[in-house]
Amino acid sequence: MDTTERTEQALAAERRRRELLEAAERVVLRDGPGASMNAIAAEAGITKPILYRHFGDKGGLYAALAKRHTDALLASLRAALDAPADRRTRVETTLDTYLAAIEGAPQVYRFLMHPADSASPGEQGFDVGRHSAPLLRRLGEELAEVIAERVDLGADCERLARVWGHGIVGMMHAAGDWWLGERPCGRDELVRDLADLLWGRLAAAGNREGGPGF
Amino acid sequence: MDTTERTEQALAAERRRRELLEAAERVVLRDGPGASMNAIAAEAGITKPILYRHFGDKGGLYAALAKRHTDALLASLRAALDAPADRRTRVETTLDTYLAAIEGAPQVYRFLMHPADSASPGEQGFDVGRHSAPLLRRLGEELAEVIAERVDLGADCERLARVWGHGIVGMMHAAGDWWLGERPCGRDELVRDLADLLWGRLAAAGNREGGPGF
DNA sequence: ACACCTTGTTACTTGCGGTAACTAGAGTCT
DNA sequence: AGACTCTAGTTACCGCAAGTAACAAGGTGT
């Protein structure tokens, strides 16, 4: 039981695990989130119990599957948030990074965020919500940190930053979700419009003539 | 088969349906969204097939269950949106209405929005996401309408209004969700902070000293 | 008396998540 | 060499929930 052999086996196990994850991803992207463990095992060329040995349960498999993508997304968003540029540019870059990510891999996105949708209807999906929500929460917290450390808010700055962090992430997520479904405009326009919203254009705009006068 | 009798029976059927829905709600609020059709039927004092005759499948039952609450919520939000007051007040009132609703019935809220969470873990929840998302979509569209008809945006006004509608709804939803979980502050503070965000305070705030200078 | 709908039942099928118990092969200790 | 163990793999099963088929009973019209 010398170390080299141990690590060798450990590496082999990890490789296997990656293979399984890739098979799972293939199935899940093909059949939707309702894919059964049997189907995933079959795609990987093995049978169920091995999956359970590797991932504990279905949630574990899914969590591992989700982690790969969320980690990558978080990394690029962090980069955009930390870029040396003025605030408006940074906001736009970050929005654009997120939207580009979900635009580039909508299958993955739908899998992460919308359990029940994709693939044949009538399927009872994964309990995916349990994993998309944490992603958004983490995002909100990270954004809050950046806001708190960069923007000069008055008293209660920490609470304000967190409220804004989660609020902005929610705005980005909801708008992105809608946009991805309807594609009513180009990505750049969406980015500009959202940034305008955050820049107070809603407050600055005048009232429509003929309205109730407010 | 005269009409009076027909309607009488139809009314009886509707009453029954409401009773079933109430039973279902009781169970779902007690056991979480993983409640089985058997359990619901038992609570209603009958057996499964009747539920299926009334609601088609589990999704149908859930849709009916969700409709009751979403309709009520939508109605009060519409009222807040249409109130005769200046824009900032209207925004704050609407936010407060939403937050008060989810604060007042968090069980219902969690059921509508967060399938997998509540109740014992390891449950495979409803495919609830399929019903919460439409609610948010409808909300976004309604808000977009109000914005488009009340606020004077320039060209592309319709697209802008829809982007903002969905964005603001998402902001409200995400912030509310986070707030409901952590309760970091009072409702009024949250409302004020979110309104401040929409009023451009993020853009107006200065940079923190010691930061990278942007 | 007979055919009818509605409401309800029991008993079943199907399919999935998850597990127990066993097998084959490869490396290790004595 | 032969016993020991560890690991990837299997088959065969359990429990449970969704959904369905087939049947039973009570009121109603003809």
Short mmCIF file of C-alpha atoms (C1' of nucleotides) in Angstrom, two decimals:
data_model
loop_
_atom_site.label_atom_id
_atom_site.label_comp_id
_atom_site.label_asym_id
_atom_site.label_seq_id
_atom_site.Cartn_x
_atom_site.Cartn_y
_atom_site.Cartn_z
CA MET A 1 0.00 0.00 0.00
CA ASP A 2 2.70 2.46 -0.95
CA THR A 3 1.64 5.94 -1.88
CA THR A 4 2.27 5.84 -5.62
CA GLU A 5 -0.08 2.96 -6.02
CA ARG A 6 -2.68 4.61 -3.84
CA THR A 7 -2.62 7.77 -5.86
CA GLU A 8 -2.65 5.76 -9.03
CA GLN A 9 -5.85 4.11 -8.00
CA ALA A 10 -7.26 7.35 -6.76
CA LEU A 11 -6.50 8.94 -10.10
CA ALA A 12 -8.10 6.07 -11.92
CA ALA A 13 -11.19 6.48 -9.77
CA GLU A 14 -11.31 10.15 -10.54
CA ARG A 15 -10.95 9.49 -14.23
CA ARG A 16 -13.78 7.02 -14.02
CA ARG A 17 -15.85 9.54 -12.19
CA ARG A 18 -15.28 12.08 -14.91
CA GLU A 19 -16.27 9.54 -17.53
CA LEU A 20 -19.46 8.82 -15.66
CA LEU A 21 -20.20 12.49 -15.36
CA GLU A 22 -19.68 12.96 -19.05
CA ALA A 23 -22.01 10.10 -19.84
CA ALA A 24 -24.56 11.52 -17.44
CA GLU A 25 -24.28 14.87 -19.10
CA ARG A 26 -24.82 13.38 -22.52
CA VAL A 27 -27.96 11.59 -21.38
CA VAL A 28 -29.30 14.51 -19.45
CA LEU A 29 -28.79 16.84 -22.37
CA ARG A 30 -30.47 14.39 -24.69
CA ASP A 31 -33.35 13.13 -22.57
CA GLY A 32 -33.86 16.11 -20.34
CA PRO A 33 -33.55 16.20 -16.59
CA GLY A 34 -36.01 13.34 -16.20
CA ALA A 35 -33.32 10.94 -17.31
CA SER A 36 -33.32 7.86 -15.14
CA MET A 37 -30.35 6.48 -13.33
CA ASN A 38 -30.73 3.34 -15.39
CA ALA A 39 -30.46 5.31 -18.60
CA ILE A 40 -27.39 7.12 -17.37
CA ALA A 41 -25.78 3.90 -16.27
CA ALA A 42 -26.56 2.30 -19.62
CA GLU A 43 -25.03 5.24 -21.47
CA ALA A 44 -21.91 4.82 -19.39
CA GLY A 45 -21.89 1.12 -20.20
CA ILE A 46 -22.44 -0.03 -16.64
CA THR A 47 -25.27 -0.53 -14.19
CA LYS A 48 -26.91 1.51 -11.50
CA PRO A 49 -25.15 0.51 -8.29
CA ILE A 50 -21.86 1.88 -9.55
CA LEU A 51 -23.41 5.25 -10.01
CA TYR A 52 -24.65 5.08 -6.46
CA ARG A 53 -21.23 4.08 -5.20
CA HIS A 54 -19.72 7.09 -6.88
CA PHE A 55 -22.32 9.73 -6.17
CA GLY A 56 -24.33 8.46 -3.25
CA ASP A 57 -27.69 9.25 -4.71
CA LYS A 58 -29.25 11.04 -7.61
CA GLY A 59 -28.90 14.38 -5.92
CA GLY A 60 -25.19 13.74 -5.54
CA LEU A 61 -24.78 12.93 -9.19
CA TYR A 62 -26.69 16.02 -10.12
CA ALA A 63 -24.74 18.18 -7.71
CA ALA A 64 -21.49 16.99 -9.23
CA LEU A 65 -22.89 17.63 -12.67
CA ALA A 66 -24.01 21.11 -11.73
CA LYS A 67 -20.78 22.01 -9.99
CA ARG A 68 -18.76 21.74 -13.16
CA HIS A 69 -20.81 24.37 -14.90
CA THR A 70 -21.53 26.68 -12.03
CA ASP A 71 -17.86 26.82 -11.12
CA ALA A 72 -16.91 27.81 -14.62
CA LEU A 73 -19.63 30.42 -14.79
CA LEU A 74 -18.73 31.85 -11.40
CA ALA A 75 -15.11 32.13 -12.41
CA SER A 76 -15.81 34.14 -15.53
CA LEU A 77 -18.26 36.34 -13.69
CA ARG A 78 -15.72 37.03 -10.99
CA ALA A 79 -13.26 38.07 -13.65
CA ALA A 80 -15.78 40.43 -15.19
CA LEU A 81 -16.67 41.90 -11.82
CA ASP A 82 -13.07 42.53 -10.90
CA ALA A 83 -12.02 44.02 -14.19
CA PRO A 84 -10.31 47.39 -13.99
CA ALA A 85 -12.86 49.65 -15.61
CA ASP A 86 -15.44 52.20 -14.60
CA ARG A 87 -18.55 51.01 -12.87
CA ARG A 88 -20.92 51.16 -15.78
CA THR A 89 -18.56 49.23 -18.00
CA ARG A 90 -18.05 46.64 -15.33
CA VAL A 91 -21.77 46.20 -14.90
CA GLU A 92 -22.28 45.84 -18.62
CA THR A 93 -19.42 43.41 -19.00
CA THR A 94 -20.71 41.25 -16.19
CA LEU A 95 -24.24 41.20 -17.57
CA ASP A 96 -22.89 40.37 -20.97
CA THR A 97 -20.73 37.58 -19.61
CA TYR A 98 -23.67 35.97 -17.93
CA LEU A 99 -25.94 36.33 -20.92
CA ALA A 100 -23.29 35.07 -23.29
CA ALA A 101 -22.87 32.01 -21.10
CA ILE A 102 -26.53 31.10 -21.07
CA GLU A 103 -26.86 31.94 -24.72
CA GLY A 104 -23.91 29.75 -25.62
CA ALA A 105 -25.19 26.66 -23.83
CA PRO A 106 -28.94 27.01 -23.44
CA GLN A 107 -29.34 23.27 -22.94
CA VAL A 108 -27.07 23.37 -19.97
CA TYR A 109 -28.74 26.49 -18.71
CA ARG A 110 -32.21 25.02 -18.93
CA PHE A 111 -30.97 21.94 -17.18
CA LEU A 112 -29.51 23.94 -14.35
CA MET A 113 -32.34 26.38 -13.91
CA HIS A 114 -35.48 24.78 -15.25
CA PRO A 115 -35.82 21.20 -14.09
CA ALA A 116 -39.26 20.38 -15.37
CA ASP A 117 -39.18 21.90 -18.82
CA SER A 118 -36.98 20.42 -21.45
CA ALA A 119 -37.49 17.08 -23.15
CA SER A 120 -40.66 15.10 -23.33
CA PRO A 121 -43.44 16.34 -21.13
CA GLY A 122 -45.01 14.29 -18.42
CA GLU A 123 -41.64 13.59 -16.93
CA GLN A 124 -41.06 14.12 -13.29
CA GLY A 125 -37.86 16.04 -13.32
CA PHE A 126 -34.93 16.07 -11.03
CA ASP A 127 -35.24 18.23 -8.01
CA VAL A 128 -33.01 20.62 -9.80
CA GLY A 129 -34.25 23.73 -8.12
CA ARG A 130 -32.19 22.71 -5.16
CA HIS A 131 -29.06 23.42 -7.14
CA SER A 132 -29.94 26.41 -9.25
CA ALA A 133 -31.07 28.40 -6.25
CA PRO A 134 -27.74 28.04 -4.45
CA LEU A 135 -25.98 29.21 -7.56
CA LEU A 136 -28.01 32.38 -7.62
CA ARG A 137 -27.52 32.83 -3.91
CA ARG A 138 -23.77 32.52 -4.23
CA LEU A 139 -23.81 34.93 -7.10
CA GLY A 140 -25.81 37.40 -5.05
CA GLU A 141 -23.42 37.14 -2.15
CA GLU A 142 -20.38 37.60 -4.34
CA LEU A 143 -21.86 40.61 -5.99
CA ALA A 144 -22.75 42.00 -2.59
CA GLU A 145 -19.15 41.69 -1.54
CA VAL A 146 -17.90 43.50 -4.59
CA ILE A 147 -20.42 46.26 -4.12
CA ALA A 148 -19.63 46.64 -0.46
CA GLU A 149 -15.93 46.89 -1.03
CA ARG A 150 -16.00 49.14 -4.05
CA VAL A 151 -19.00 51.40 -3.74
CA ASP A 152 -19.24 54.04 -1.09
CA LEU A 153 -22.65 53.55 0.48
CA GLY A 154 -23.48 55.37 3.68
CA ALA A 155 -24.49 53.73 6.91
CA ASP A 156 -25.95 50.25 6.80
CA CYS A 157 -23.67 49.70 3.86
CA GLU A 158 -23.43 46.00 4.33
CA ARG A 159 -27.13 45.34 4.32
CA LEU A 160 -27.65 47.62 1.39
CA ALA A 161 -24.96 45.85 -0.58
CA ARG A 162 -26.51 42.47 0.05
CA VAL A 163 -29.99 43.60 -0.87
CA TRP A 164 -28.64 45.06 -4.06
CA GLY A 165 -26.49 42.06 -4.78
CA HIS A 166 -29.36 39.63 -4.63
CA GLY A 167 -31.69 42.05 -6.35
CA ILE A 168 -29.39 42.66 -9.26
CA VAL A 169 -28.64 38.98 -9.69
CA GLY A 170 -32.36 38.28 -9.70
CA MET A 171 -32.91 40.97 -12.28
CA MET A 172 -30.19 39.54 -14.48
CA HIS A 173 -31.48 36.03 -14.10
CA ALA A 174 -35.13 36.79 -14.77
CA ALA A 175 -34.44 39.05 -17.70
CA GLY A 176 -32.00 36.54 -19.12
CA ASP A 177 -34.46 33.72 -18.75
CA TRP A 178 -37.18 35.64 -20.52
CA TRP A 179 -34.81 36.82 -23.21
CA LEU A 180 -33.49 33.33 -23.83
CA GLY A 181 -37.01 32.10 -24.35
CA GLU A 182 -38.32 34.86 -26.60
CA ARG A 183 -35.20 36.37 -28.10
CA PRO A 184 -36.87 39.71 -28.54
CA CYS A 185 -33.64 41.54 -29.21
CA GLY A 186 -29.88 41.22 -29.43
CA ARG A 187 -27.70 40.62 -26.42
CA ASP A 188 -26.11 44.05 -26.57
CA GLU A 189 -29.47 45.78 -26.47
CA LEU A 190 -30.56 43.75 -23.48
CA VAL A 191 -27.35 44.58 -21.68
CA ARG A 192 -27.78 48.27 -22.38
CA ASP A 193 -31.41 48.28 -21.28
CA LEU A 194 -30.67 46.53 -18.02
CA ALA A 195 -27.76 48.81 -17.28
CA ASP A 196 -30.01 51.77 -18.02
CA LEU A 197 -32.51 50.43 -15.53
CA LEU A 198 -29.82 50.18 -12.88
CA TRP A 199 -28.69 53.65 -13.80
CA GLY A 200 -31.98 55.14 -12.74
CA ARG A 201 -33.56 55.74 -16.09
CA LEU A 202 -36.86 54.52 -14.73
CA ALA A 203 -36.84 57.28 -12.17
CA ALA A 204 -35.64 59.88 -14.61
CA ALA A 205 -38.15 59.20 -17.36
CA GLY A 206 -41.14 61.49 -17.67
CA ASN A 207 -44.77 60.51 -17.52
CA ARG A 208 -46.72 59.56 -20.57
CA GLU A 209 -49.05 62.27 -21.74
CA GLY A 210 -52.67 61.28 -21.23
CA GLY A 211 -51.81 59.22 -18.19
CA PRO A 212 -53.23 59.95 -14.77
CA GLY A 213 -50.70 62.70 -14.35
CA PHE A 214 -48.11 61.04 -12.18
CA MET B 1 -81.64 16.09 -18.12
CA ASP B 2 -83.29 19.48 -17.67
CA THR B 3 -81.03 22.41 -17.10
CA THR B 4 -81.69 23.06 -13.42
CA GLU B 5 -80.66 19.59 -12.52
CA ARG B 6 -77.61 19.83 -14.74
CA THR B 7 -76.44 23.00 -13.08
CA GLU B 8 -77.23 21.58 -9.70
CA GLN B 9 -74.97 18.65 -10.35
CA ALA B 10 -72.36 20.89 -11.90
CA LEU B 11 -72.42 23.06 -8.82
CA ALA B 12 -72.12 20.04 -6.61
CA ALA B 13 -69.14 18.89 -8.64
CA GLU B 14 -67.53 22.27 -8.29
CA ARG B 15 -68.11 22.30 -4.57
CA ARG B 16 -66.55 18.88 -4.38
CA ARG B 17 -63.63 20.09 -6.37
CA ARG B 18 -63.08 22.95 -3.99
CA GLU B 19 -63.23 20.58 -1.05
CA LEU B 20 -60.64 18.38 -2.68
CA LEU B 21 -58.42 21.35 -3.35
CA GLU B 22 -58.69 22.42 0.25
CA ALA B 23 -57.76 18.96 1.43
CA ALA B 24 -54.85 18.92 -0.98
CA GLU B 25 -53.70 22.26 0.30
CA ARG B 26 -53.82 21.07 3.87
CA VAL B 27 -51.70 18.04 3.05
CA VAL B 28 -49.27 19.90 0.89
CA LEU B 29 -48.76 22.57 3.51
CA ARG B 30 -48.23 19.93 6.15
CA ASP B 31 -46.13 17.36 4.30
CA GLY B 32 -44.45 19.58 1.76
CA PRO B 33 -44.72 19.33 -1.99
CA GLY B 34 -43.66 15.70 -1.95
CA ALA B 35 -47.09 14.75 -0.70
CA SER B 36 -48.40 11.70 -2.48
CA MET B 37 -51.69 11.49 -4.26
CA ASN B 38 -52.65 8.75 -1.85
CA ALA B 39 -52.07 11.00 1.11
CA ILE B 40 -54.11 13.78 -0.43
CA ALA B 41 -56.92 11.42 -1.26
CA ALA B 42 -56.86 10.05 2.27
CA GLU B 43 -57.02 13.54 3.72
CA ALA B 44 -60.04 14.23 1.54
CA GLY B 45 -61.58 10.99 2.76
CA ILE B 46 -61.61 9.31 -0.62
CA THR B 47 -59.24 7.39 -2.88
CA LYS B 48 -56.91 8.21 -5.69
CA PRO B 49 -58.95 7.63 -8.84
CA ILE B 50 -61.36 10.40 -7.90
CA LEU B 51 -58.54 12.86 -7.74
CA TYR B 52 -57.50 11.75 -11.19
CA ARG B 53 -61.01 12.11 -12.49
CA HIS B 54 -61.15 15.65 -11.20
CA PHE B 55 -57.69 16.88 -12.08
CA GLY B 56 -56.36 14.60 -14.76
CA ASP B 57 -52.96 14.10 -13.23
CA LYS B 58 -50.81 15.41 -10.47
CA GLY B 59 -49.76 18.39 -12.52
CA GLY B 60 -53.39 19.29 -13.01
CA LEU B 61 -54.08 19.17 -9.32
CA TYR B 62 -51.07 21.26 -8.64
CA ALA B 63 -51.98 23.75 -11.33
CA ALA B 64 -55.42 24.19 -9.84
CA LEU B 65 -53.86 24.57 -6.42
CA ALA B 66 -51.42 27.15 -7.65
CA LYS B 67 -53.99 29.11 -9.58
CA ARG B 68 -55.92 30.03 -6.47
CA HIS B 69 -52.95 31.73 -4.89
CA THR B 70 -51.40 33.26 -7.95
CA ASP B 71 -54.70 34.79 -8.94
CA ALA B 72 -55.11 36.38 -5.57
CA LEU B 73 -51.55 37.67 -5.57
CA LEU B 74 -51.85 39.03 -9.07
CA ALA B 75 -55.02 40.85 -8.18
CA SER B 76 -53.51 42.67 -5.23
CA LEU B 77 -50.41 43.51 -7.20
CA ARG B 78 -52.50 44.94 -10.01
CA ALA B 79 -54.28 47.10 -7.51
CA ALA B 80 -50.98 48.37 -6.13
CA LEU B 81 -49.64 49.04 -9.61
CA ASP B 82 -52.70 51.00 -10.64
CA ALA B 83 -52.98 53.08 -7.53
CA PRO B 84 -53.17 56.82 -8.06
CA ALA B 85 -49.88 57.97 -6.63
CA ASP B 86 -46.51 59.15 -7.81
CA ARG B 87 -44.19 56.64 -9.37
CA ARG B 88 -41.90 56.09 -6.44
CA THR B 89 -44.79 55.52 -4.10
CA ARG B 90 -46.38 53.12 -6.52
CA VAL B 91 -43.16 51.16 -6.83
CA GLU B 92 -42.77 50.99 -3.09
CA THR B 93 -46.36 49.98 -2.56
CA THR B 94 -46.11 47.22 -5.13
CA LEU B 95 -42.90 45.88 -3.67
CA ASP B 96 -44.41 46.00 -0.22
CA THR B 97 -47.53 44.22 -1.37
CA TYR B 98 -45.52 41.39 -2.83
CA LEU B 99 -43.25 41.08 0.15
CA ALA B 100 -46.14 41.24 2.57
CA ALA B 101 -47.82 38.42 0.68
CA ILE B 102 -44.84 36.11 0.81
CA GLU B 103 -44.13 37.08 4.39
CA GLY B 104 -47.70 36.38 5.40
CA ALA B 105 -47.84 32.90 3.94
CA PRO B 106 -44.29 31.65 3.59
CA GLN B 107 -45.48 28.04 3.44
CA VAL B 108 -47.56 28.79 0.42
CA TYR B 109 -44.78 30.81 -1.07
CA ARG B 110 -42.22 28.07 -0.63
CA PHE B 111 -44.64 25.61 -2.10
CA LEU B 112 -45.20 27.75 -5.15
CA MET B 113 -41.62 28.76 -5.76
CA HIS B 114 -39.39 26.16 -4.18
CA PRO B 115 -40.52 22.67 -5.00
CA ALA B 116 -37.69 20.68 -3.60
CA ASP B 117 -37.07 22.40 -0.29
CA SER B 118 -39.63 22.17 2.43
CA ALA B 119 -40.51 19.05 4.34
CA SER B 120 -38.36 16.01 4.80
CA PRO B 121 -35.36 15.77 2.51
CA GLY B 122 -34.90 12.98 0.06
CA GLU B 123 -38.31 13.64 -1.37
CA GLN B 124 -38.75 14.00 -5.04
CA GLY B 125 -40.88 17.07 -5.19
CA PHE B 126 -43.58 18.06 -7.55
CA ASP B 127 -42.46 19.60 -10.76
CA VAL B 128 -43.47 22.84 -9.23
CA GLY B 129 -41.06 24.96 -11.17
CA ARG B 130 -43.39 24.63 -14.07
CA HIS B 131 -45.92 26.76 -12.24
CA SER B 132 -43.83 29.31 -10.42
CA ALA B 133 -42.07 30.38 -13.58
CA PRO B 134 -45.29 31.21 -15.41
CA LEU B 135 -46.37 33.30 -12.47
CA LEU B 136 -43.22 35.37 -12.67
CA ARG B 137 -43.58 35.62 -16.42
CA ARG B 138 -47.11 36.88 -16.14
CA LEU B 139 -46.03 39.34 -13.51
CA GLY B 140 -43.25 40.58 -15.74
CA GLU B 141 -45.60 41.05 -18.66
CA GLU B 142 -48.14 42.90 -16.59
CA LEU B 143 -45.53 45.19 -15.18
CA ALA B 144 -44.23 45.78 -18.68
CA GLU B 145 -47.68 46.87 -19.77
CA VAL B 146 -48.02 49.28 -16.92
CA ILE B 147 -44.60 50.73 -17.60
CA ALA B 148 -45.25 51.07 -21.30
CA GLU B 149 -48.51 52.85 -20.82
CA ARG B 150 -47.46 55.11 -18.01
CA VAL B 151 -43.82 55.95 -18.46
CA ASP B 152 -42.56 57.98 -21.33
CA LEU B 153 -39.67 56.04 -22.79
CA GLY B 154 -38.25 57.02 -26.11
CA ALA B 155 -38.07 54.86 -29.17
CA ASP B 156 -38.14 51.10 -28.68
CA CYS B 157 -40.38 51.80 -25.79
CA GLU B 158 -42.15 48.49 -25.92
CA ARG B 159 -39.02 46.38 -25.79
CA LEU B 160 -37.55 48.52 -23.06
CA ALA B 161 -40.69 48.19 -21.00
CA ARG B 162 -40.66 44.43 -21.28
CA VAL B 163 -37.00 44.12 -20.40
CA TRP B 164 -37.57 46.28 -17.38
CA GLY B 165 -40.75 44.51 -16.44
CA HIS B 166 -39.11 41.13 -16.29
CA GLY B 167 -35.96 42.54 -14.77
CA ILE B 168 -37.76 44.31 -11.97
CA VAL B 169 -39.93 41.32 -11.22
CA GLY B 170 -36.83 39.18 -11.06
CA MET B 171 -35.17 41.62 -8.74
CA MET B 172 -38.19 41.65 -6.46
CA HIS B 173 -38.45 37.89 -6.49
CA ALA B 174 -34.81 37.17 -5.82
CA ALA B 175 -34.45 39.78 -3.13
CA GLY B 176 -37.68 38.62 -1.53
CA ASP B 177 -36.57 35.04 -1.58
CA TRP B 178 -33.28 35.84 0.05
CA TRP B 179 -34.91 38.13 2.57
CA LEU B 180 -37.53 35.56 3.50
CA GLY B 181 -34.77 33.07 4.21
CA GLU B 182 -32.44 35.25 6.21
CA ARG B 183 -34.65 38.04 7.49
CA PRO B 184 -31.73 40.44 7.64
CA CYS B 185 -33.95 43.48 8.07
CA GLY B 186 -37.50 44.73 8.23
CA ARG B 187 -39.78 44.79 5.26
CA ASP B 188 -39.83 48.55 5.04
CA GLU B 189 -36.07 48.74 4.87
CA LEU B 190 -35.96 46.17 2.12
CA VAL B 191 -38.59 48.06 0.18
CA ARG B 192 -36.68 51.30 0.52
CA ASP B 193 -33.38 49.73 -0.49
CA LEU B 194 -34.83 48.14 -3.58
CA ALA B 195 -36.58 51.32 -4.60
CA ASP B 196 -33.30 53.16 -4.08
CA LEU B 197 -31.63 50.69 -6.38
CA LEU B 198 -34.24 51.31 -9.05
CA TRP B 199 -33.84 55.03 -8.48
CA GLY B 200 -30.26 54.93 -9.59
CA ARG B 201 -28.50 55.13 -6.29
CA LEU B 202 -26.00 52.55 -7.46
CA ALA B 203 -24.95 54.84 -10.28
CA ALA B 204 -24.94 57.93 -8.11
CA ALA B 205 -22.86 56.55 -5.26
CA GLY B 206 -19.20 57.44 -5.11
CA ASN B 207 -16.28 55.06 -5.10
CA ARG B 208 -14.83 53.71 -1.93
CA GLU B 209 -11.57 55.34 -1.01
CA GLY B 210 -8.68 52.94 -1.36
CA GLY B 211 -10.32 51.13 -4.21
CA PRO B 212 -8.82 50.91 -7.64
CA GLY B 213 -10.02 54.38 -8.37
CA PHE B 214 -13.05 53.78 -10.49
"C1'" DA C 1 -88.32 -2.97 -15.11
"C1'" DC C 2 -84.35 -1.12 -17.61
"C1'" DA C 3 -80.71 1.73 -19.19
"C1'" DC C 4 -77.95 5.84 -17.62
"C1'" DC C 5 -74.62 8.61 -15.39
"C1'" DT C 6 -72.08 9.96 -11.26
"C1'" DT C 7 -69.32 8.69 -7.39
"C1'" DG C 8 -66.84 5.69 -5.37
"C1'" DT C 9 -64.11 1.39 -4.60
"C1'" DT C 10 -60.32 -2.45 -5.01
"C1'" DA C 11 -56.66 -4.19 -7.31
"C1'" DC C 12 -53.43 -3.85 -10.65
"C1'" DT C 13 -49.36 -2.29 -13.83
"C1'" DT C 14 -45.33 0.27 -14.68
"C1'" DG C 15 -41.39 2.57 -13.65
"C1'" DC C 16 -38.05 4.73 -10.70
"C1'" DG C 17 -34.84 5.40 -6.75
"C1'" DG C 18 -32.19 2.79 -3.88
"C1'" DT C 19 -30.00 -1.45 -1.74
"C1'" DA C 20 -28.34 -6.25 -0.54
"C1'" DA C 21 -25.79 -9.99 -1.82
"C1'" DC C 22 -22.89 -12.03 -4.72
"C1'" DT C 23 -18.76 -12.57 -8.47
"C1'" DA C 24 -14.34 -11.72 -10.94
"C1'" DG C 25 -9.98 -10.05 -11.17
"C1'" DA C 26 -5.80 -7.94 -9.45
"C1'" DG C 27 -2.51 -6.94 -5.97
"C1'" DT C 28 -0.51 -8.08 -1.28
"C1'" DC C 29 1.13 -10.66 2.82
"C1'" DT C 30 3.30 -14.91 4.77
"C1'" DA D 1 1.87 -21.10 -4.11
"C1'" DG D 2 -2.05 -20.05 -1.53
"C1'" DA D 3 -4.97 -17.27 1.58
"C1'" DC D 4 -6.58 -12.24 2.23
"C1'" DT D 5 -8.40 -8.16 0.83
"C1'" DC D 6 -9.98 -4.40 -2.11
"C1'" DT D 7 -12.45 -2.76 -5.81
"C1'" DA D 8 -15.36 -2.52 -9.98
"C1'" DG D 9 -18.95 -4.89 -11.46
"C1'" DT D 10 -23.18 -7.78 -11.64
"C1'" DT D 11 -28.17 -9.64 -10.76
"C1'" DA D 12 -32.10 -9.48 -8.32
"C1'" DC D 13 -34.74 -7.47 -5.31
"C1'" DC D 14 -37.65 -3.83 -2.09
"C1'" DG D 15 -40.60 0.07 -1.48
"C1'" DC D 16 -43.20 3.50 -3.18
"C1'" DA D 17 -45.62 6.63 -6.07
"C1'" DA D 18 -48.13 7.75 -10.49
"C1'" DG D 19 -51.63 6.34 -13.11
"C1'" DT D 20 -55.38 2.93 -14.88
"C1'" DA D 21 -58.89 -0.78 -15.50
"C1'" DA D 22 -62.73 -2.95 -13.95
"C1'" DC D 23 -66.14 -3.32 -11.02
"C1'" DA D 24 -70.15 -1.75 -7.30
"C1'" DA D 25 -73.76 1.17 -5.69
"C1'" DG D 26 -77.16 4.95 -5.64
"C1'" DG D 27 -80.10 8.20 -7.82
"C1'" DT D 28 -82.72 9.47 -12.37
"C1'" DG D 29 -85.15 9.48 -16.66
"C1'" DT D 30 -88.17 6.48 -19.94
#
